[in-house]
CSV table of C-alpha atoms in Angstrom, one decimal:
chain,number,residue,atom,x,y,z
A,1,MET,CA,-1.9,-14.7,22.0
A,2,ALA,CA,1.5,-16.5,22.7
A,3,GLU,CA,4.3,-15.8,20.0
A,4,LYS,CA,6.1,-19.0,18.5
A,5,HIS,CA,9.9,-18.5,17.5
A,6,ILE,CA,10.8,-20.2,14.5
A,7,GLU,CA,14.0,-21.2,12.8
A,8,LEU,CA,14.2,-21.1,9.2
A,9,PRO,CA,14.1,-23.1,7.0
A,10,LEU,CA,11.0,-24.5,7.3
A,11,THR,CA,10.8,-28.4,8.0
A,12,GLU,CA,7.7,-30.4,7.8
A,13,GLU,CA,8.0,-30.6,11.7
A,14,ILE,CA,7.8,-27.1,11.9
A,15,ILE,CA,4.8,-26.3,9.2
A,16,LYS,CA,2.7,-29.5,11.0
A,17,GLU,CA,2.7,-27.0,13.9
A,18,LEU,CA,1.2,-23.9,12.7
A,19,HIS,CA,-2.1,-22.8,12.4
A,20,SER,CA,-4.0,-19.6,11.0
A,21,GLY,CA,-4.1,-17.5,13.2
A,22,ASP,CA,-1.1,-18.5,15.0
A,23,ARG,CA,1.5,-15.7,15.4
A,24,VAL,CA,5.1,-16.4,14.8
A,25,LEU,CA,8.4,-14.6,15.0
A,26,LEU,CA,10.3,-15.9,12.0
A,27,SER,CA,14.6,-16.0,12.4
A,28,GLY,CA,17.2,-17.1,9.8
A,29,THR,CA,17.2,-16.7,5.8
A,30,VAL,CA,14.6,-15.4,3.5
A,31,TYR,CA,14.6,-14.1,0.0
A,32,THR,CA,12.9,-11.2,-1.6
A,33,ALA,CA,11.2,-11.7,-4.7
A,34,ARG,CA,8.0,-9.9,-6.3
A,35,ASP,CA,6.7,-9.5,-9.6
A,36,GLU,CA,9.4,-9.2,-12.4
A,37,ALA,CA,11.6,-11.2,-9.9
A,38,HIS,CA,9.3,-14.3,-10.3
A,39,LEU,CA,8.9,-14.0,-13.8
A,40,TYR,CA,13.0,-14.1,-14.1
A,41,LEU,CA,12.6,-17.3,-12.0
A,42,CYS,CA,10.1,-18.9,-13.8
A,43,ARG,CA,12.2,-17.8,-17.1
A,44,MET,CA,15.2,-19.7,-15.7
A,45,MET,CA,13.1,-22.9,-14.6
A,46,ASP,CA,12.1,-23.2,-18.4
A,47,ALA,CA,15.5,-23.0,-19.5
A,48,LYS,CA,16.4,-25.6,-16.8
A,49,GLU,CA,19.2,-22.9,-15.2
A,50,PRO,CA,20.3,-23.0,-11.7
A,51,LEU,CA,18.5,-20.9,-9.6
A,52,PRO,CA,20.2,-18.0,-7.8
A,53,PHE,CA,19.0,-20.0,-4.3
A,54,ASP,CA,17.9,-23.3,-3.2
A,55,LEU,CA,14.3,-23.2,-3.2
A,56,ASN,CA,14.1,-26.5,-1.2
A,57,GLY,CA,12.7,-25.2,2.6
A,58,ALA,CA,12.7,-21.8,1.4
A,59,VAL,CA,10.7,-18.6,2.4
A,60,ILE,CA,10.1,-16.2,-0.2
A,61,TYR,CA,9.5,-12.6,1.2
A,62,TYR,CA,7.4,-10.5,-1.2
A,63,SER,CA,8.8,-7.1,-0.7
A,64,GLY,CA,10.5,-4.4,-2.6
A,65,PRO,CA,12.9,-2.5,0.0
A,66,CYS,CA,13.5,1.0,-0.1
A,67,PRO,CA,17.1,2.0,-0.3
A,68,ALA,CA,19.5,1.9,2.2
A,69,PRO,CA,20.2,5.1,4.0
A,70,PRO,CA,24.0,5.9,5.1
A,71,GLY,CA,24.6,3.2,8.6
A,72,ALA,CA,21.4,1.2,7.6
A,73,VAL,CA,21.2,-2.5,6.5
A,74,ILE,CA,18.3,-2.1,4.3
A,75,GLY,CA,15.9,0.7,3.9
A,76,PRO,CA,11.8,0.1,5.1
A,77,ALA,CA,11.0,-3.2,4.0
A,78,GLY,CA,7.4,-4.2,4.4
A,79,PRO,CA,5.1,-6.6,2.3
A,80,THR,CA,3.6,-6.3,-0.9
A,81,THR,CA,0.5,-7.7,-2.2
A,82,SER,CA,1.0,-11.2,-2.8
A,83,GLY,CA,-2.1,-12.1,-5.3
A,84,ARG,CA,0.4,-10.5,-8.2
A,85,MET,CA,2.4,-13.5,-7.4
A,86,ASP,CA,0.0,-16.1,-7.8
A,87,ALA,CA,0.4,-17.0,-11.4
A,88,TYR,CA,3.8,-17.9,-10.3
A,89,ALA,CA,3.6,-19.5,-6.6
A,90,PRO,CA,2.2,-22.9,-7.3
A,91,ARG,CA,5.0,-23.8,-9.7
A,92,LEU,CA,7.8,-22.5,-6.7
A,93,LEU,CA,5.7,-24.8,-4.1
A,94,ASP,CA,6.2,-27.5,-6.5
A,95,ALA,CA,9.6,-27.1,-7.0
A,96,GLY,CA,10.4,-26.9,-2.9
A,97,LEU,CA,9.5,-23.7,-1.8
A,98,LYS,CA,7.7,-24.1,1.9
A,99,GLY,CA,7.1,-20.5,3.1
A,100,MET,CA,5.9,-17.3,1.4
A,101,ILE,CA,5.6,-13.9,3.4
A,102,GLY,CA,3.3,-11.3,2.3
A,103,LYS,CA,0.3,-9.2,2.6
A,104,GLY,CA,-3.5,-9.7,1.0
A,105,LYS,CA,-5.4,-12.8,-0.4
A,106,ARG,CA,-4.3,-15.7,-2.4
A,107,ASN,CA,-6.1,-17.7,-4.9
A,108,LYS,CA,-7.7,-20.7,-5.3
A,109,ALA,CA,-4.9,-22.5,-7.0
A,110,VAL,CA,-2.3,-20.9,-4.4
A,111,LYS,CA,-4.0,-22.1,-1.4
A,112,GLU,CA,-4.5,-25.8,-2.7
A,113,SER,CA,-0.7,-26.0,-3.7
A,114,ILE,CA,-0.1,-24.7,0.0
A,115,VAL,CA,-2.1,-27.6,1.3
A,116,LYS,CA,-0.9,-30.2,-1.4
A,117,ASN,CA,3.0,-29.4,-0.6
A,118,ARG,CA,2.2,-28.8,2.6
A,119,ALA,CA,3.5,-25.4,2.9
A,120,VAL,CA,3.0,-22.1,4.9
A,121,TYR,CA,1.5,-18.4,3.7
A,122,PHE,CA,2.4,-15.7,6.0
A,123,GLY,CA,1.3,-11.9,6.6
A,124,ALA,CA,2.9,-9.6,7.7
A,125,VAL,CA,1.9,-6.0,8.6
A,126,GLY,CA,1.5,-4.1,5.6
A,127,GLY,CA,2.8,-0.4,5.6
A,128,ALA,CA,4.8,-1.5,8.8
A,129,GLY,CA,7.9,-1.2,6.3
A,130,ALA,CA,9.9,0.7,9.1
A,131,LEU,CA,9.1,-1.2,12.2
A,132,LEU,CA,10.0,-4.7,9.9
A,133,SER,CA,13.5,-3.4,8.5
A,134,SER,CA,14.6,-3.1,12.4
A,135,CYS,CA,14.3,-7.2,12.2
A,136,ILE,CA,16.5,-7.4,9.3
A,137,LYS,CA,20.4,-7.6,10.2
A,138,GLU,CA,21.9,-8.4,7.1
A,139,ALA,CA,21.1,-7.5,3.7
A,140,GLU,CA,22.8,-8.5,0.1
A,141,VAL,CA,21.6,-8.6,-3.6
A,142,ILE,CA,22.1,-11.8,-4.9
A,143,ALA,CA,20.2,-11.9,-8.4
A,144,PHE,CA,19.0,-9.2,-11.0
A,145,PRO,CA,20.2,-6.2,-9.8
A,146,GLU,CA,19.2,-4.4,-12.4
A,147,LEU,CA,15.5,-4.7,-11.1
A,148,GLY,CA,16.4,-2.1,-8.4
A,149,ALA,CA,13.8,-2.5,-5.5
A,150,GLU,CA,12.8,-5.6,-7.5
A,151,ALA,CA,16.3,-7.1,-7.1
A,152,VAL,CA,16.7,-10.5,-5.2
A,153,TYR,CA,18.1,-10.0,-1.9
A,154,ARG,CA,18.9,-12.4,0.9
A,155,LEU,CA,18.0,-11.2,4.2
A,156,ARG,CA,18.7,-12.8,7.6
A,157,VAL,CA,15.9,-11.8,9.7
A,158,GLU,CA,15.8,-12.2,13.7
A,159,ASP,CA,12.4,-12.4,15.3
A,160,PHE,CA,10.6,-11.1,12.4
A,161,PRO,CA,6.8,-10.8,13.1
A,162,CYS,CA,4.0,-12.4,11.2
A,163,ALA,CA,0.7,-14.0,11.4
A,164,VAL,CA,-0.1,-17.5,10.0
A,165,VAL,CA,-2.5,-16.8,7.2
A,166,ASN,CA,-2.9,-20.0,5.3
A,167,ASP,CA,-1.9,-23.2,6.9
A,168,SER,CA,-1.3,-27.0,5.9
A,169,TYR,CA,-4.6,-27.8,6.8
A,170,GLY,CA,-6.7,-25.6,4.7
A,171,GLY,CA,-7.1,-22.5,7.6
A,172,ASP,CA,-7.2,-18.8,6.0
A,173,LEU,CA,-7.2,-16.5,9.1
A,174,TYR,CA,-8.6,-13.6,6.3
A,175,GLU,CA,-11.6,-16.0,6.0
A,176,GLU,CA,-12.0,-16.8,9.7
A,177,GLY,CA,-11.2,-13.2,10.9
A,178,VAL,CA,-14.0,-11.9,8.6
A,179,ARG,CA,-16.3,-14.7,9.9
A,180,ASN,CA,-15.7,-13.8,13.6
A,181,ASN,CA,-15.8,-10.3,13.0
A,182,CYS,CA,-18.6,-9.2,10.3
A,183,VAL,CA,-22.4,-7.9,11.9
A,184,ASN,CA,-24.8,-9.3,10.1
A,185,THR,CA,-27.0,-6.3,7.9
A,186,ASP,CA,-30.4,-8.3,7.4
B,1,MET,CA,3.7,44.3,-11.4
B,2,PRO,CA,0.0,42.8,-11.2
B,3,TRP,CA,1.2,39.8,-10.9
B,4,ARG,CA,3.9,37.9,-8.4
B,5,GLU,CA,6.6,35.8,-9.6
B,6,ILE,CA,7.7,32.5,-8.4
B,7,HIS,CA,11.2,31.2,-9.6
B,8,VAL,CA,11.1,27.3,-10.5
B,9,ASP,CA,14.2,26.9,-8.1
B,10,THR,CA,11.7,27.9,-5.3
B,11,ILE,CA,9.5,25.7,-6.3
B,12,ILE,CA,11.8,22.7,-6.6
B,13,ASN,CA,13.6,22.9,-3.3
B,14,ALA,CA,10.1,23.4,-1.3
B,15,VAL,CA,8.6,20.4,-3.6
B,16,LYS,CA,11.6,18.3,-2.6
B,17,ASP,CA,11.4,18.7,1.0
B,18,LEU,CA,7.8,18.3,0.9
B,19,ILE,CA,8.3,14.4,-0.7
B,20,ILE,CA,10.5,13.5,1.9
B,21,ASP,CA,8.4,14.8,4.8
B,22,ALA,CA,5.5,13.3,4.0
B,23,CYS,CA,6.8,9.9,3.3
B,24,CYS,CA,8.5,9.7,6.4
B,25,ILE,CA,6.0,11.6,8.9
B,26,LEU,CA,2.7,10.1,9.4
B,27,PRO,CA,0.6,13.5,9.7
B,28,GLU,CA,-1.3,14.2,13.0
B,29,ASP,CA,-4.9,13.3,11.5
B,30,SER,CA,-3.8,10.1,10.2
B,31,LYS,CA,-1.9,9.2,13.4
B,32,CYS,CA,-5.1,10.3,15.5
B,33,ALA,CA,-7.7,8.3,13.5
B,34,LEU,CA,-5.4,5.3,14.0
B,35,GLU,CA,-5.2,6.0,18.0
B,36,LYS,CA,-9.4,6.0,17.9
B,37,ALA,CA,-9.2,2.9,15.9
B,38,PHE,CA,-6.7,1.1,18.2
B,39,GLN,CA,-9.0,2.1,21.2
B,40,THR,CA,-12.3,1.1,19.2
B,41,GLU,CA,-10.8,-2.5,18.4
B,42,THR,CA,-11.8,-5.1,20.6
B,43,SER,CA,-10.0,-7.9,18.1
B,44,PRO,CA,-6.8,-8.9,19.9
B,45,ALA,CA,-5.4,-9.9,16.1
B,46,ALA,CA,-6.2,-6.4,14.9
B,47,ARG,CA,-5.4,-4.5,18.1
B,48,ASP,CA,-1.9,-5.9,17.8
B,49,ALA,CA,-1.7,-4.8,14.1
B,50,LEU,CA,-2.7,-1.4,14.9
B,51,GLN,CA,0.1,-1.4,17.7
B,52,ASP,CA,2.4,-2.2,15.2
B,53,ILE,CA,1.0,0.3,12.5
B,54,LEU,CA,1.4,2.9,15.3
B,55,THR,CA,5.1,1.8,16.5
B,56,ASN,CA,6.0,2.1,12.8
B,57,ALA,CA,4.8,5.4,12.6
B,58,GLY,CA,7.0,6.4,15.5
B,59,ILE,CA,10.5,4.6,14.1
B,60,ALA,CA,9.9,6.2,10.7
B,61,ALA,CA,9.5,9.8,12.3
B,62,SER,CA,12.2,9.4,14.6
B,63,LYS,CA,14.7,7.8,12.4
B,64,ARG,CA,13.4,10.5,9.4
B,65,ILE,CA,13.0,6.9,7.3
B,66,PRO,CA,9.9,6.3,5.0
B,67,ILE,CA,6.6,5.0,7.1
B,68,CYS,CA,6.0,2.3,3.8
B,69,GLN,CA,8.8,0.9,1.7
B,70,ASP,CA,5.9,2.0,-1.5
B,71,THR,CA,6.5,5.8,-1.5
B,72,GLY,CA,4.3,5.5,-4.5
B,73,LEU,CA,3.9,7.5,-7.5
B,74,ALA,CA,4.6,11.2,-7.1
B,75,VAL,CA,0.6,12.5,-6.7
B,76,PHE,CA,0.4,16.3,-6.7
B,77,PHE,CA,-2.6,18.6,-6.4
B,78,LEU,CA,-1.7,22.5,-7.1
B,79,GLU,CA,-3.7,25.4,-6.6
B,80,ILE,CA,-2.1,28.0,-8.7
B,81,GLY,CA,-3.1,31.7,-8.4
B,82,GLN,CA,-4.1,33.5,-11.3
B,83,ASP,CA,-2.0,35.9,-10.2
B,84,VAL,CA,1.1,34.0,-10.1
B,85,HIS,CA,4.0,34.2,-12.9
B,86,ILE,CA,6.2,31.2,-12.9
B,87,VAL,CA,9.3,32.1,-14.3
B,88,GLY,CA,13.0,30.3,-14.7
B,89,GLY,CA,11.4,27.5,-16.6
B,90,ALA,CA,8.6,25.1,-17.1
B,91,LEU,CA,6.2,24.2,-14.1
B,92,GLN,CA,6.3,20.3,-15.2
B,93,ASP,CA,10.4,20.3,-15.4
B,94,ALA,CA,10.3,21.7,-12.0
B,95,MET,CA,8.0,19.3,-10.5
B,96,ASP,CA,9.8,16.5,-12.1
B,97,LYS,CA,13.6,17.6,-10.6
B,98,ALA,CA,11.8,17.9,-7.1
B,99,VAL,CA,10.7,14.7,-7.8
B,100,ALA,CA,13.6,12.7,-8.8
B,101,LEU,CA,16.2,15.0,-6.1
B,102,GLY,CA,13.3,14.2,-3.0
B,103,TYR,CA,12.9,10.6,-4.1
B,104,THR,CA,17.0,10.1,-4.4
B,105,GLU,CA,18.0,12.2,-1.6
B,106,GLY,CA,15.5,10.9,1.0
B,107,TYR,CA,16.2,7.2,-0.2
B,108,LEU,CA,12.7,6.7,-1.2
B,109,ARG,CA,11.8,3.8,-3.2
B,110,LYS,CA,11.6,4.5,-6.7
B,111,SER,CA,8.8,2.8,-8.5
B,112,THR,CA,7.7,4.2,-11.6
B,113,GLN,CA,8.5,2.1,-14.6
B,114,ASP,CA,8.5,2.7,-18.4
B,115,HIS,CA,6.6,0.9,-20.8
B,116,ALA,CA,3.4,-0.1,-19.2
B,117,LEU,CA,2.7,-2.1,-22.6
B,118,GLY,CA,5.7,-4.5,-22.8
B,119,GLU,CA,9.3,-4.8,-20.7
B,120,ARG,CA,9.2,-2.8,-17.7
B,121,VAL,CA,11.8,-0.9,-17.0
B,122,ASN,CA,12.4,1.0,-14.0
B,123,ARG,CA,12.7,4.5,-14.8
B,124,GLY,CA,15.6,5.1,-11.7
B,125,ASP,CA,13.8,8.5,-10.2
B,126,ASN,CA,10.4,7.7,-9.7
B,127,THR,CA,9.5,10.9,-12.3
B,128,PRO,CA,7.1,12.3,-13.9
B,129,ALA,CA,5.2,13.9,-11.2
B,130,ILE,CA,1.4,13.3,-11.8
B,131,CYS,CA,0.1,17.1,-11.3
B,132,HIS,CA,-3.5,17.5,-10.9
B,133,CYS,CA,-3.6,22.1,-11.3
B,134,ARG,CA,-6.4,24.3,-10.6
B,135,ILE,CA,-6.3,28.0,-11.7
B,136,VAL,CA,-8.0,29.6,-8.2
B,137,PRO,CA,-7.9,33.6,-7.3
B,138,GLY,CA,-4.8,34.8,-5.8
B,139,ASP,CA,-1.0,35.4,-6.0
B,140,ALA,CA,-0.3,32.0,-4.0
B,141,LEU,CA,0.9,28.8,-5.2
B,142,LYS,CA,-0.3,25.8,-3.2
B,143,ILE,CA,1.3,22.7,-3.4
B,144,THR,CA,-0.4,19.2,-1.9
B,145,PHE,CA,2.0,16.0,-2.1
B,146,CYS,CA,-0.1,12.4,-1.4
B,147,PRO,CA,2.0,9.9,-2.7
B,148,LYS,CA,0.1,6.9,-3.9
B,149,GLY,CA,1.3,3.1,-3.3
B,150,GLY,CA,0.4,0.5,-5.7
B,151,GLY,CA,-1.6,-2.0,-3.0
B,152,SER,CA,-4.5,0.5,-2.4
B,153,GLU,CA,-4.8,2.0,-5.7
B,154,ASN,CA,-5.0,-1.4,-7.4
B,155,MET,CA,-8.4,-2.0,-5.1
B,156,SER,CA,-9.7,1.1,-6.1
B,157,ALA,CA,-12.8,0.9,-8.6
B,158,VAL,CA,-14.9,3.4,-11.3
B,159,GLY,CA,-18.5,2.4,-11.8
B,160,MET,CA,-21.1,3.6,-14.3
B,161,LEU,CA,-24.1,3.0,-12.7
B,162,LYS,CA,-27.5,3.9,-14.1
B,163,PRO,CA,-29.6,7.0,-12.6
B,164,ALA,CA,-31.9,4.6,-11.7
B,165,ALA,CA,-29.4,2.7,-9.0
B,166,GLY,CA,-29.8,6.1,-7.1
B,167,ARG,CA,-28.3,6.3,-3.7
B,168,ASP,CA,-28.6,2.4,-2.9
B,169,GLY,CA,-26.4,1.7,-5.7
B,170,ILE,CA,-24.1,3.8,-4.9
B,171,ILE,CA,-23.8,2.4,-1.2
B,172,GLU,CA,-23.6,-1.4,-2.8
B,173,PHE,CA,-21.2,-0.2,-5.2
B,174,VAL,CA,-18.9,1.6,-2.5
B,175,VAL,CA,-19.0,-1.2,0.1
B,176,ASN,CA,-18.4,-4.1,-2.6
B,177,THR,CA,-15.7,-2.4,-3.6
B,178,VAL,CA,-14.0,-2.6,-0.1
B,179,ARG,CA,-15.3,-6.2,0.6
B,180,GLU,CA,-13.9,-7.2,-2.3
B,181,ALA,CA,-10.4,-5.2,-1.5
B,182,GLY,CA,-10.6,-7.2,1.7
B,183,PRO,CA,-7.0,-7.5,3.5
B,184,ASN,CA,-5.0,-6.3,0.0
B,185,PRO,CA,-5.1,-2.6,0.2
B,186,CYS,CA,-3.7,-2.5,4.0
B,187,PRO,CA,-6.6,-2.0,6.2
B,188,PRO,CA,-7.8,0.6,8.2
B,189,VAL,CA,-8.0,2.4,4.7
B,190,ILE,CA,-9.6,5.6,3.9
B,191,VAL,CA,-12.2,5.7,1.2
B,192,GLY,CA,-12.4,8.2,-1.2
B,193,VAL,CA,-15.8,8.4,-3.1
B,194,GLY,CA,-16.4,10.5,-6.2
B,195,VAL,CA,-19.9,10.8,-7.3
B,196,GLY,CA,-20.9,12.7,-10.5
B,197,GLY,CA,-19.7,14.4,-13.2
B,198,THR,CA,-17.9,12.4,-15.7
B,199,MET,CA,-15.8,9.1,-15.5
B,200,GLU,CA,-12.7,11.2,-14.9
B,201,LYS,CA,-14.6,13.9,-12.9
B,202,ALA,CA,-15.8,11.3,-10.4
B,203,ALA,CA,-12.0,9.5,-10.3
B,204,LEU,CA,-10.5,13.2,-9.5
B,205,MET,CA,-12.9,13.9,-6.9
B,206,ALA,CA,-12.5,10.5,-5.5
B,207,LYS,CA,-8.5,10.9,-5.3
B,208,GLU,CA,-9.0,14.4,-3.8
B,209,ALA,CA,-11.5,13.3,-1.2
B,210,LEU,CA,-8.5,11.3,0.3
B,211,ILE,CA,-6.4,14.8,1.3
B,212,ARG,CA,-9.2,16.0,3.4
B,213,THR,CA,-8.0,16.1,6.8
B,214,THR,CA,-9.1,12.5,7.9
B,215,GLY,CA,-12.5,12.1,9.6
B,216,GLU,CA,-13.9,15.9,8.5
B,217,LYS,CA,-17.3,15.6,7.4
B,218,SER,CA,-18.3,16.8,4.1
B,219,PRO,CA,-19.9,20.4,4.4
B,220,ASP,CA,-22.5,19.4,2.3
B,221,PRO,CA,-25.1,17.8,4.5
B,222,GLU,CA,-26.2,15.1,1.6
B,223,ALA,CA,-23.0,14.1,1.4
B,224,ALA,CA,-22.2,13.7,4.9
B,225,ALA,CA,-24.8,11.6,6.0
B,226,LEU,CA,-24.0,9.5,3.0
B,227,GLU,CA,-20.6,9.5,4.6
B,228,GLU,CA,-21.9,8.3,7.8
B,229,GLU,CA,-23.7,5.5,6.5
B,230,LEU,CA,-20.9,4.1,4.1
B,231,LEU,CA,-18.5,4.5,7.1
B,232,GLU,CA,-21.2,2.5,9.2
B,233,LYS,CA,-21.8,-0.3,6.5
B,234,ILE,CA,-18.1,-1.1,5.6
B,235,ASN,CA,-17.1,-1.0,9.5
B,236,ARG,CA,-19.8,-3.9,9.8
B,237,LEU,CA,-17.6,-6.2,7.2
B,238,GLY,CA,-15.3,-7.4,9.9
B,239,ILE,CA,-11.9,-6.9,7.7
B,240,GLY,CA,-10.2,-5.4,10.3
B,241,ALA,CA,-6.6,-4.0,10.4
B,242,ALA,CA,-4.5,-6.0,8.2
B,243,GLY,CA,-7.4,-8.1,7.5
B,244,TYR,CA,-7.1,-10.2,10.4
B,245,GLY,CA,-10.7,-9.7,11.6
B,246,GLY,CA,-12.0,-6.5,13.4
B,247,LYS,CA,-14.4,-3.5,13.9
B,248,VAL,CA,-12.5,-1.0,12.4
B,249,THR,CA,-11.8,-1.5,8.4
B,250,ALA,CA,-12.2,2.4,7.3
B,251,LEU,CA,-10.6,5.1,9.2
B,252,ALA,CA,-13.0,7.6,7.3
B,253,VAL,CA,-15.3,7.8,4.3
B,254,HIS,CA,-14.9,11.1,2.5
B,255,VAL,CA,-17.4,11.6,-0.3
B,256,GLN,CA,-17.4,14.8,-3.1
B,257,THR,CA,-20.1,15.3,-5.5
B,258,HIS,CA,-20.4,17.0,-9.0
B,259,PRO,CA,-23.7,17.8,-10.9
B,260,VAL,CA,-24.2,15.0,-13.2
B,261,HIS,CA,-25.4,14.1,-17.1
B,262,LEU,CA,-29.0,13.2,-17.2
B,263,ALA,CA,-28.3,9.9,-18.3
B,264,SER,CA,-25.2,9.1,-15.4
B,265,LEU,CA,-24.6,8.2,-12.4
B,266,PRO,CA,-20.6,7.4,-12.4
B,267,VAL,CA,-19.0,6.4,-8.7
B,268,ALA,CA,-15.6,6.1,-7.9
B,269,VAL,CA,-14.2,4.8,-5.2
B,270,ASN,CA,-10.2,5.4,-4.3
B,271,ILE,CA,-8.7,3.6,-1.5
B,272,GLN,CA,-6.1,4.6,0.7
B,273,CYS,CA,-4.0,2.5,2.8
B,274,HIS,CA,-3.6,3.5,6.9
B,275,ALA,CA,-0.4,4.9,5.9
B,276,ALA,CA,-2.1,8.2,4.7
B,277,ARG,CA,0.4,10.7,3.5
B,278,HIS,CA,-0.4,14.2,2.4
B,279,LYS,CA,1.6,17.4,3.4
B,280,SER,CA,1.1,20.8,1.6
B,281,VAL,CA,3.2,23.6,1.3
B,282,VAL,CA,2.2,27.4,0.3
B,283,LEU,CA,4.7,29.7,-1.5
């Protein structure tokens, strides 16, 4: 299938054209955040403190990279299981977040929030961290350095390969994939 | 001298290298299983994912960087010859030192956190080593390292079935565990199954089953038949590589069994992602 080139940040026009199963290559800025960083971001929102990055149109990448070896921008940086961030994602989507990159199923509340807020959930191939890190051209820790691998990085990515898993129309690549490939055992 | 001495420094150096190699170089058996899956798979999306997975292994090996950023908790199986005498310090301390050195010098991710019950704090060196030790005849020390990522470990399960559930109950439990896991544990997976013993024995067998050469059948014909049936049923689920839908959801199923209490039927399922990293050293 042809890949769509997408320049970030995400806009309503871009999201309108994305459908579950599409292969996309993302270029622009994404922010890493996983378990602890999400907890910290939500605490900052509770305290009405400014967040370390602007959520409007932003894409969060659920990833905790390896340390960068000498001469490299970053270490291997593949996706982590997104479901652990389900408790926080609807709140961030309501506040302007437009895209998430990870791997694995989202719960009903997140899928509904994706449709309601016209957002998108991308899947990256889990366990392909060495390949994916070659698409990361710049990396800088911008918040919570004390969290180590869980710190928030601002990444500049080029042609970062993903598939659209959950689109703004309620499509779900995982469900469609199983439906089209399962063999009835009756 | 009736015993052989092994100094802890020898262990530290060998295990440090073992850790870095295992995290960066996908073993041949895992690679072959993925290549075979790529030949079998017909779903375009799953084929693309398998291609990415194989390309990734090539990049990791050539650059000597980790295959996956989740370089896991540091799990070891040690077979300690009963004629071995470890000198120069405590074995657990030596293993911990090797883990700290390997994860730091190899630029591996440190994922171990303190305070599981409260505010979690990264320990910074990925210690302690999780060591499963067995005393065996002989004067050698065999150490197998199998780093275990969180994504696949989280999808694992133990069920204390009733004996009446029987073989069908075991199959249902294993297949349901893989179905529920869906795309989360980075399929195509390897499924380690422990049947029998006690709760912890079943879990340990399921883990140990994962370090068997991928796709090698159990020498026990009953277990081998169960492996074959489970693999077929799991691959009918349609989950496929990366969960994008496809024929190959599991690369292999490895079953280990143990005699069991007359009242019990423990079944443990340990799921291993496609980055099935394991490597051994014999000292």
